[in-house]
């Protein structure tokens, strides 16, 4: 049994290492894809003189390390584009759902142990938000799409903390991560086909909407798979606790009890005393004889 457990633990460790290596490879591929998109965005900005109105550079977006920096960057964008109605849009579409991406990004960082993976989450969505602000006619639709995506993100960090050893959750988290970055890449690629200074009439063309619809469908499937995996982990843990409780109760019922339980002490003492008839007879005779000898003669 011990050898079997050791072998199982070794297999789990190997699978975990392979999963981390696969994650790192996926991170590299997505970062390369985003780098190409960012380069195109930079060229479009320079051609259309949008660089003068770009508040956060692409490199700054990729250097975001945590949620606090991300939130501060979004606040800067909100203030900078306030005249374009950014405050109203941000309050409606972004701020209420920040908890989803915060939990998701923290889980990504915990699993991959790679800061680049977390920075890609922050940087990609931050770039999409800024581009949406620069294309005012489509800002609401773009932010609405981001809201749909964020609402489909499960509370990854909480579940990973509850079940840190679940390889199934980590596998699904990888799918959620890839789909999330692809979602941002698809939107950004569409933006590179149009000059920022011009009205983007075909930004959300039928083909783009179709692509985003597919990604939304995949995000929904991943979310359902995540919920099913969490439910399975809950059942497994409940079964383990039930078995442990049953084993404890069985062990306590077969253990030998005390020789003299507390409720029998008084009874046992009475039996020990009243059962000694010889001692009682001797005591009686002594008392009677002494009483007779000391009785005065009338």
Tab-separated table of C-alpha atoms in Angstrom:
chain	number	residue	atom	x	y	z
A	1	UNK	CA	0.000	0.000	0.000
A	2	UNK	CA	2.845	2.387	0.875
A	3	UNK	CA	4.587	1.683	-2.434
A	4	UNK	CA	1.332	2.311	-4.290
A	5	UNK	CA	0.884	5.666	-2.573
A	6	UNK	CA	4.467	6.670	-3.344
A	7	UNK	CA	4.021	5.718	-6.989
A	8	UNK	CA	0.766	7.664	-7.192
A	9	UNK	CA	2.385	10.723	-5.630
A	10	UNK	CA	5.269	10.498	-8.092
A	11	UNK	CA	2.885	10.303	-11.057
A	12	UNK	CA	0.953	13.321	-9.757
A	13	UNK	CA	4.196	15.255	-9.391
A	14	UNK	CA	5.266	14.413	-12.949
A	15	UNK	CA	1.859	15.393	-14.319
A	16	UNK	CA	2.034	18.648	-12.383
A	17	UNK	CA	5.459	19.472	-13.812
A	18	UNK	CA	4.271	18.662	-17.335
A	19	UNK	CA	1.227	20.873	-16.784
A	20	UNK	CA	3.425	23.784	-15.685
A	21	UNK	CA	5.697	23.338	-18.697
A	22	UNK	CA	2.662	23.304	-21.003
A	23	UNK	CA	1.452	26.478	-19.327
A	24	UNK	CA	4.770	28.192	-19.895
A	25	UNK	CA	4.704	27.223	-23.562
A	26	UNK	CA	1.159	28.564	-23.953
A	27	UNK	CA	2.159	31.790	-22.224
A	28	UNK	CA	5.017	32.244	-24.677
A	29	UNK	CA	2.758	31.661	-27.703
A	30	UNK	CA	0.087	34.056	-26.504
A	31	UNK	CA	2.675	36.666	-25.636
A	32	UNK	CA	4.105	36.405	-29.155
A	33	UNK	CA	0.619	36.812	-30.642
A	34	UNK	CA	-0.089	39.819	-28.458
A	35	UNK	CA	3.281	41.347	-29.279
A	36	UNK	CA	2.451	41.229	-32.994
A	37	UNK	CA	-0.940	42.814	-32.382
A	38	UNK	CA	0.611	45.492	-30.185
A	39	UNK	CA	3.175	46.284	-32.877
A	40	UNK	CA	0.404	46.787	-35.407
A	41	UNK	CA	-1.487	48.971	-32.972
A	42	UNK	CA	1.619	51.062	-32.445
A	43	UNK	CA	2.054	51.581	-36.180
A	44	UNK	CA	-1.617	52.547	-36.542
A	45	UNK	CA	-1.264	54.997	-33.697
A	46	UNK	CA	1.753	56.672	-35.267
A	47	UNK	CA	0.146	56.909	-38.697
A	48	UNK	CA	-3.058	58.403	-37.347
A	49	UNK	CA	-1.289	60.604	-34.795
A	50	UNK	CA	-3.071	58.757	-31.996
A	51	UNK	CA	0.190	58.409	-30.092
A	52	UNK	CA	-0.385	61.911	-28.746
A	53	UNK	CA	-3.612	60.784	-27.069
A	54	UNK	CA	-2.354	57.386	-25.914
A	55	UNK	CA	-2.216	57.575	-22.138
A	56	UNK	CA	-0.815	54.112	-21.401
A	57	UNK	CA	1.770	52.609	-23.723
A	58	UNK	CA	1.726	48.951	-24.640
A	59	UNK	CA	4.859	48.304	-22.604
A	60	UNK	CA	3.300	49.982	-19.584
A	61	UNK	CA	0.241	47.786	-19.995
A	62	UNK	CA	2.411	44.669	-20.058
A	63	UNK	CA	4.307	45.826	-16.981
A	64	UNK	CA	1.179	45.760	-14.797
A	65	UNK	CA	1.986	43.385	-11.943
A	66	UNK	CA	-1.132	43.268	-9.786
A	67	UNK	CA	-4.750	44.312	-9.449
A	68	UNK	CA	-4.042	47.582	-7.641
A	69	UNK	CA	-1.865	48.849	-10.500
A	70	UNK	CA	-4.447	47.667	-13.022
A	71	UNK	CA	-7.290	49.434	-11.222
A	72	UNK	CA	-5.257	52.638	-10.955
A	73	UNK	CA	-4.544	52.471	-14.707
A	74	UNK	CA	-8.245	52.068	-15.495
A	75	UNK	CA	-9.015	55.050	-13.264
A	76	UNK	CA	-6.501	57.097	-15.260
A	77	UNK	CA	-8.218	56.117	-18.496
A	78	UNK	CA	-11.601	56.976	-17.031
A	79	UNK	CA	-10.424	60.453	-16.049
A	80	UNK	CA	-8.571	61.029	-19.331
A	81	UNK	CA	-11.571	60.126	-21.499
A	82	UNK	CA	-14.210	61.589	-19.213
A	83	UNK	CA	-15.429	63.935	-21.948
A	84	UNK	CA	-16.173	60.889	-24.114
A	85	UNK	CA	-18.540	59.477	-21.503
A	86	UNK	CA	-15.981	57.024	-20.120
A	87	UNK	CA	-17.104	57.452	-16.513
A	88	UNK	CA	-20.641	56.323	-17.263
A	89	UNK	CA	-19.475	53.382	-19.381
A	90	UNK	CA	-16.876	52.251	-16.850
A	91	UNK	CA	-19.363	52.373	-13.991
A	92	UNK	CA	-21.819	50.326	-16.015
A	93	UNK	CA	-19.580	47.741	-17.677
A	94	UNK	CA	-16.205	47.501	-15.939
A	95	UNK	CA	-16.120	48.320	-12.248
A	96	UNK	CA	-18.950	45.977	-11.119
A	97	UNK	CA	-17.121	42.948	-12.544
A	98	UNK	CA	-13.538	43.593	-11.482
A	99	UNK	CA	-13.793	40.811	-8.907
A	100	UNK	CA	-13.988	38.201	-11.683
A	101	UNK	CA	-10.765	39.164	-13.413
A	102	UNK	CA	-9.005	39.734	-10.092
A	103	UNK	CA	-9.771	36.206	-8.902
A	104	UNK	CA	-8.932	34.765	-12.315
A	105	UNK	CA	-5.562	36.534	-12.602
A	106	UNK	CA	-4.555	35.572	-9.063
A	107	UNK	CA	-5.302	31.929	-9.825
A	108	UNK	CA	-3.244	32.157	-13.018
A	109	UNK	CA	-0.266	33.554	-11.128
A	110	UNK	CA	-0.569	30.937	-8.383
A	111	UNK	CA	-0.701	28.036	-10.809
A	112	UNK	CA	1.954	29.098	-13.319
A	113	UNK	CA	4.312	30.798	-10.866
A	114	UNK	CA	5.060	33.052	-13.836
A	115	UNK	CA	4.542	36.801	-13.582
A	116	UNK	CA	4.329	37.082	-17.379
A	117	UNK	CA	1.147	35.012	-17.342
A	118	UNK	CA	-0.525	37.397	-14.901
A	119	UNK	CA	0.778	40.489	-16.678
A	120	UNK	CA	-0.702	39.237	-19.942
A	121	UNK	CA	-4.139	39.119	-18.303
A	122	UNK	CA	-3.875	42.693	-17.074
A	123	UNK	CA	-2.078	44.087	-20.117
A	124	UNK	CA	-4.352	42.613	-22.763
A	125	UNK	CA	-7.615	43.801	-21.229
A	126	UNK	CA	-6.108	47.200	-20.372
A	127	UNK	CA	-5.110	47.681	-24.008
A	128	UNK	CA	-8.598	46.709	-25.176
A	129	UNK	CA	-10.137	49.225	-22.756
A	130	UNK	CA	-7.874	52.025	-23.972
A	131	UNK	CA	-8.587	51.229	-27.626
A	132	UNK	CA	-12.301	51.228	-26.845
A	133	UNK	CA	-11.981	54.712	-25.360
A	134	UNK	CA	-10.166	55.914	-28.487
A	135	UNK	CA	-12.904	54.555	-30.753
A	136	UNK	CA	-15.815	56.288	-29.103
A	137	UNK	CA	-18.513	55.021	-31.480
A	138	UNK	CA	-17.816	51.421	-30.548
A	139	UNK	CA	-16.685	51.921	-26.958
A	140	UNK	CA	-19.944	50.744	-25.419
A	141	UNK	CA	-20.124	47.620	-27.552
A	142	UNK	CA	-16.496	46.712	-26.862
A	143	UNK	CA	-16.883	47.192	-23.111
A	144	UNK	CA	-20.123	45.236	-23.249
A	145	UNK	CA	-18.258	42.336	-24.846
A	146	UNK	CA	-15.645	42.474	-22.084
A	147	UNK	CA	-18.425	42.392	-19.508
A	148	UNK	CA	-19.860	39.240	-21.088
A	149	UNK	CA	-16.444	37.622	-20.895
A	150	UNK	CA	-15.798	38.623	-17.289
A	151	UNK	CA	-19.193	37.382	-16.138
A	152	UNK	CA	-18.318	33.933	-17.458
A	153	UNK	CA	-15.131	33.762	-15.384
A	154	UNK	CA	-15.634	31.567	-12.288
A	155	UNK	CA	-14.255	32.453	-8.868
A	156	UNK	CA	-11.032	30.655	-9.718
A	157	UNK	CA	-8.887	31.788	-6.807
A	158	UNK	CA	-11.376	30.668	-4.153
A	159	UNK	CA	-11.788	27.205	-5.676
A	160	UNK	CA	-8.050	26.740	-6.257
A	161	UNK	CA	-7.446	27.589	-2.586
A	162	UNK	CA	-10.085	25.058	-1.512
A	163	UNK	CA	-8.794	22.272	-3.757
A	164	UNK	CA	-5.102	23.012	-4.476
A	165	UNK	CA	-4.374	19.446	-5.517
A	166	UNK	CA	-7.065	19.223	-8.200
A	167	UNK	CA	-5.398	18.564	-11.546
A	168	UNK	CA	-8.798	18.814	-13.238
A	169	UNK	CA	-9.314	22.408	-12.088
A	170	UNK	CA	-5.832	23.362	-13.243
A	171	UNK	CA	-6.462	21.830	-16.649
A	172	UNK	CA	-9.728	23.757	-17.075
A	173	UNK	CA	-8.035	26.933	-15.845
A	174	UNK	CA	-5.614	26.565	-18.745
A	175	UNK	CA	-8.504	26.456	-21.209
A	176	UNK	CA	-10.099	29.518	-19.605
A	177	UNK	CA	-6.796	31.361	-19.791
A	178	UNK	CA	-6.229	30.638	-23.485
A	179	UNK	CA	-9.801	31.555	-24.398
A	180	UNK	CA	-9.566	34.792	-22.401
A	181	UNK	CA	-6.405	35.964	-24.168
A	182	UNK	CA	-7.749	34.904	-27.564
A	183	UNK	CA	-10.841	37.000	-26.884
A	184	UNK	CA	-8.705	40.100	-26.372
A	185	UNK	CA	-6.513	39.288	-29.374
A	186	UNK	CA	-9.520	38.945	-31.702
A	187	UNK	CA	-10.834	42.378	-30.693
A	188	UNK	CA	-7.421	44.029	-30.985
A	189	UNK	CA	-6.771	42.476	-34.391
A	190	UNK	CA	-10.013	43.954	-35.654
A	191	UNK	CA	-8.910	47.360	-34.458
A	192	UNK	CA	-5.622	47.166	-36.326
A	193	UNK	CA	-7.495	46.947	-39.622
A	194	UNK	CA	-8.838	50.473	-39.176
A	195	UNK	CA	-7.223	53.825	-38.529
A	196	UNK	CA	-7.929	55.086	-35.019
A	197	UNK	CA	-8.623	58.611	-36.264
A	198	UNK	CA	-11.464	57.446	-38.498
A	199	UNK	CA	-14.890	56.194	-37.609
A	200	UNK	CA	-14.731	52.427	-37.322
A	201	UNK	CA	-17.924	51.427	-39.076
A	202	UNK	CA	-17.074	47.792	-39.584
A	203	UNK	CA	-15.309	47.143	-36.297
A	204	UNK	CA	-18.004	44.789	-35.108
A	205	UNK	CA	-18.769	43.232	-38.445
A	206	UNK	CA	-20.754	40.047	-38.731
A	207	UNK	CA	-17.562	37.966	-38.922
A	208	UNK	CA	-16.151	39.502	-35.746
A	209	UNK	CA	-19.420	39.047	-33.908
A	210	UNK	CA	-19.425	35.440	-35.040
A	211	UNK	CA	-15.882	34.947	-33.698
A	212	UNK	CA	-16.758	36.507	-30.359
A	213	UNK	CA	-19.930	34.447	-30.154
A	214	UNK	CA	-17.867	31.280	-30.562
A	215	UNK	CA	-15.441	32.425	-27.878
A	216	UNK	CA	-18.360	33.250	-25.581
A	217	UNK	CA	-19.718	29.771	-26.167
A	218	UNK	CA	-16.364	28.257	-25.287
A	219	UNK	CA	-16.137	30.451	-22.194
A	220	UNK	CA	-19.580	29.197	-21.130
A	221	UNK	CA	-18.505	25.580	-21.674
A	222	UNK	CA	-15.357	26.161	-19.631
A	223	UNK	CA	-17.400	27.771	-16.862
A	224	UNK	CA	-19.786	24.800	-16.773
A	225	UNK	CA	-16.857	22.371	-16.763
A	226	UNK	CA	-15.334	24.311	-13.877
A	227	UNK	CA	-18.548	24.115	-11.852
A	228	UNK	CA	-18.807	20.377	-12.507
A	229	UNK	CA	-15.202	19.870	-11.423
A	230	UNK	CA	-15.778	21.862	-8.225
A	231	UNK	CA	-18.902	19.805	-7.456
A	232	UNK	CA	-16.912	16.625	-7.992
A	233	UNK	CA	-14.173	17.809	-5.637
A	234	UNK	CA	-16.825	18.637	-3.037
A	235	UNK	CA	-18.296	15.136	-3.303
A	236	UNK	CA	-14.861	13.537	-3.027
A	237	UNK	CA	-14.012	15.576	0.048
A	238	UNK	CA	-17.390	14.856	1.653
A	239	UNK	CA	-16.891	11.130	1.018
A	240	UNK	CA	-13.425	11.261	2.570
A	241	UNK	CA	-14.757	13.021	5.655
A	242	UNK	CA	-17.605	10.510	5.954
A	243	UNK	CA	-15.175	7.576	5.757
A	244	UNK	CA	-12.897	9.167	8.316
A	245	UNK	CA	-15.807	9.761	10.698
A	246	UNK	CA	-17.044	6.189	10.246
A	247	UNK	CA	-13.563	4.836	10.951
A	248	UNK	CA	-13.278	6.957	14.105
A	249	UNK	CA	-16.663	5.808	15.404
A	250	UNK	CA	-15.851	2.169	14.642
A	251	UNK	CA	-12.540	2.417	16.454
A	252	UNK	CA	-14.126	3.967	19.548
A	253	UNK	CA	-16.870	1.312	19.711
A	254	UNK	CA	-14.391	-1.603	19.678
A	255	UNK	CA	-12.009	-0.098	22.241
A	256	UNK	CA	-12.179	-1.670	25.791
A	257	UNK	CA	-14.112	0.400	28.288
A	258	UNK	CA	-13.085	1.186	31.903
A	259	UNK	CA	-13.268	-1.627	34.471
A	260	UNK	CA	-15.534	0.396	36.750
A	261	UNK	CA	-17.592	2.957	34.856
A	262	UNK	CA	-18.369	6.097	36.841
A	263	UNK	CA	-22.036	5.290	37.321
A	264	UNK	CA	-21.210	1.930	39.002
A	265	UNK	CA	-18.751	3.210	41.611
A	266	UNK	CA	-21.384	3.856	44.297
A	267	UNK	CA	-23.073	0.477	43.722
A	268	UNK	CA	-19.782	-1.368	43.865
A	269	UNK	CA	-18.833	0.288	47.145
A	270	UNK	CA	-22.172	-0.752	48.685
A	271	UNK	CA	-21.649	-4.342	47.577
A	272	UNK	CA	-18.125	-4.408	48.986
A	273	UNK	CA	-19.323	-3.170	52.401
A	274	UNK	CA	-22.559	-5.087	52.901
A	275	UNK	CA	-21.098	-8.271	51.564
A	276	UNK	CA	-18.609	-8.681	54.428
A	277	UNK	CA	-20.944	-10.554	56.834
A	278	UNK	CA	-18.209	-11.865	59.128
A	279	UNK	CA	-16.923	-8.398	59.894
A	280	UNK	CA	-20.460	-7.188	60.542
A	281	UNK	CA	-21.153	-10.055	62.985
A	282	UNK	CA	-17.972	-9.365	64.912
A	283	UNK	CA	-18.768	-5.684	65.113
A	284	UNK	CA	-22.310	-6.435	66.326
A	285	UNK	CA	-21.129	-8.777	69.081
A	286	UNK	CA	-18.588	-6.286	70.330
A	287	UNK	CA	-21.160	-3.536	70.523
A	288	UNK	CA	-23.771	-5.711	72.240
A	289	UNK	CA	-21.309	-7.175	74.782
A	290	UNK	CA	-19.878	-3.787	75.631
A	291	UNK	CA	-23.344	-2.409	76.026
A	292	UNK	CA	-24.357	-5.294	78.380
A	293	UNK	CA	-21.252	-4.978	80.554
A	294	UNK	CA	-21.668	-1.265	80.992
A	295	UNK	CA	-25.381	-1.479	81.875
A	296	UNK	CA	-25.981	-0.554	85.565
A	297	UNK	CA	-27.480	-3.155	87.935
A	298	UNK	CA	-30.949	-2.243	89.063
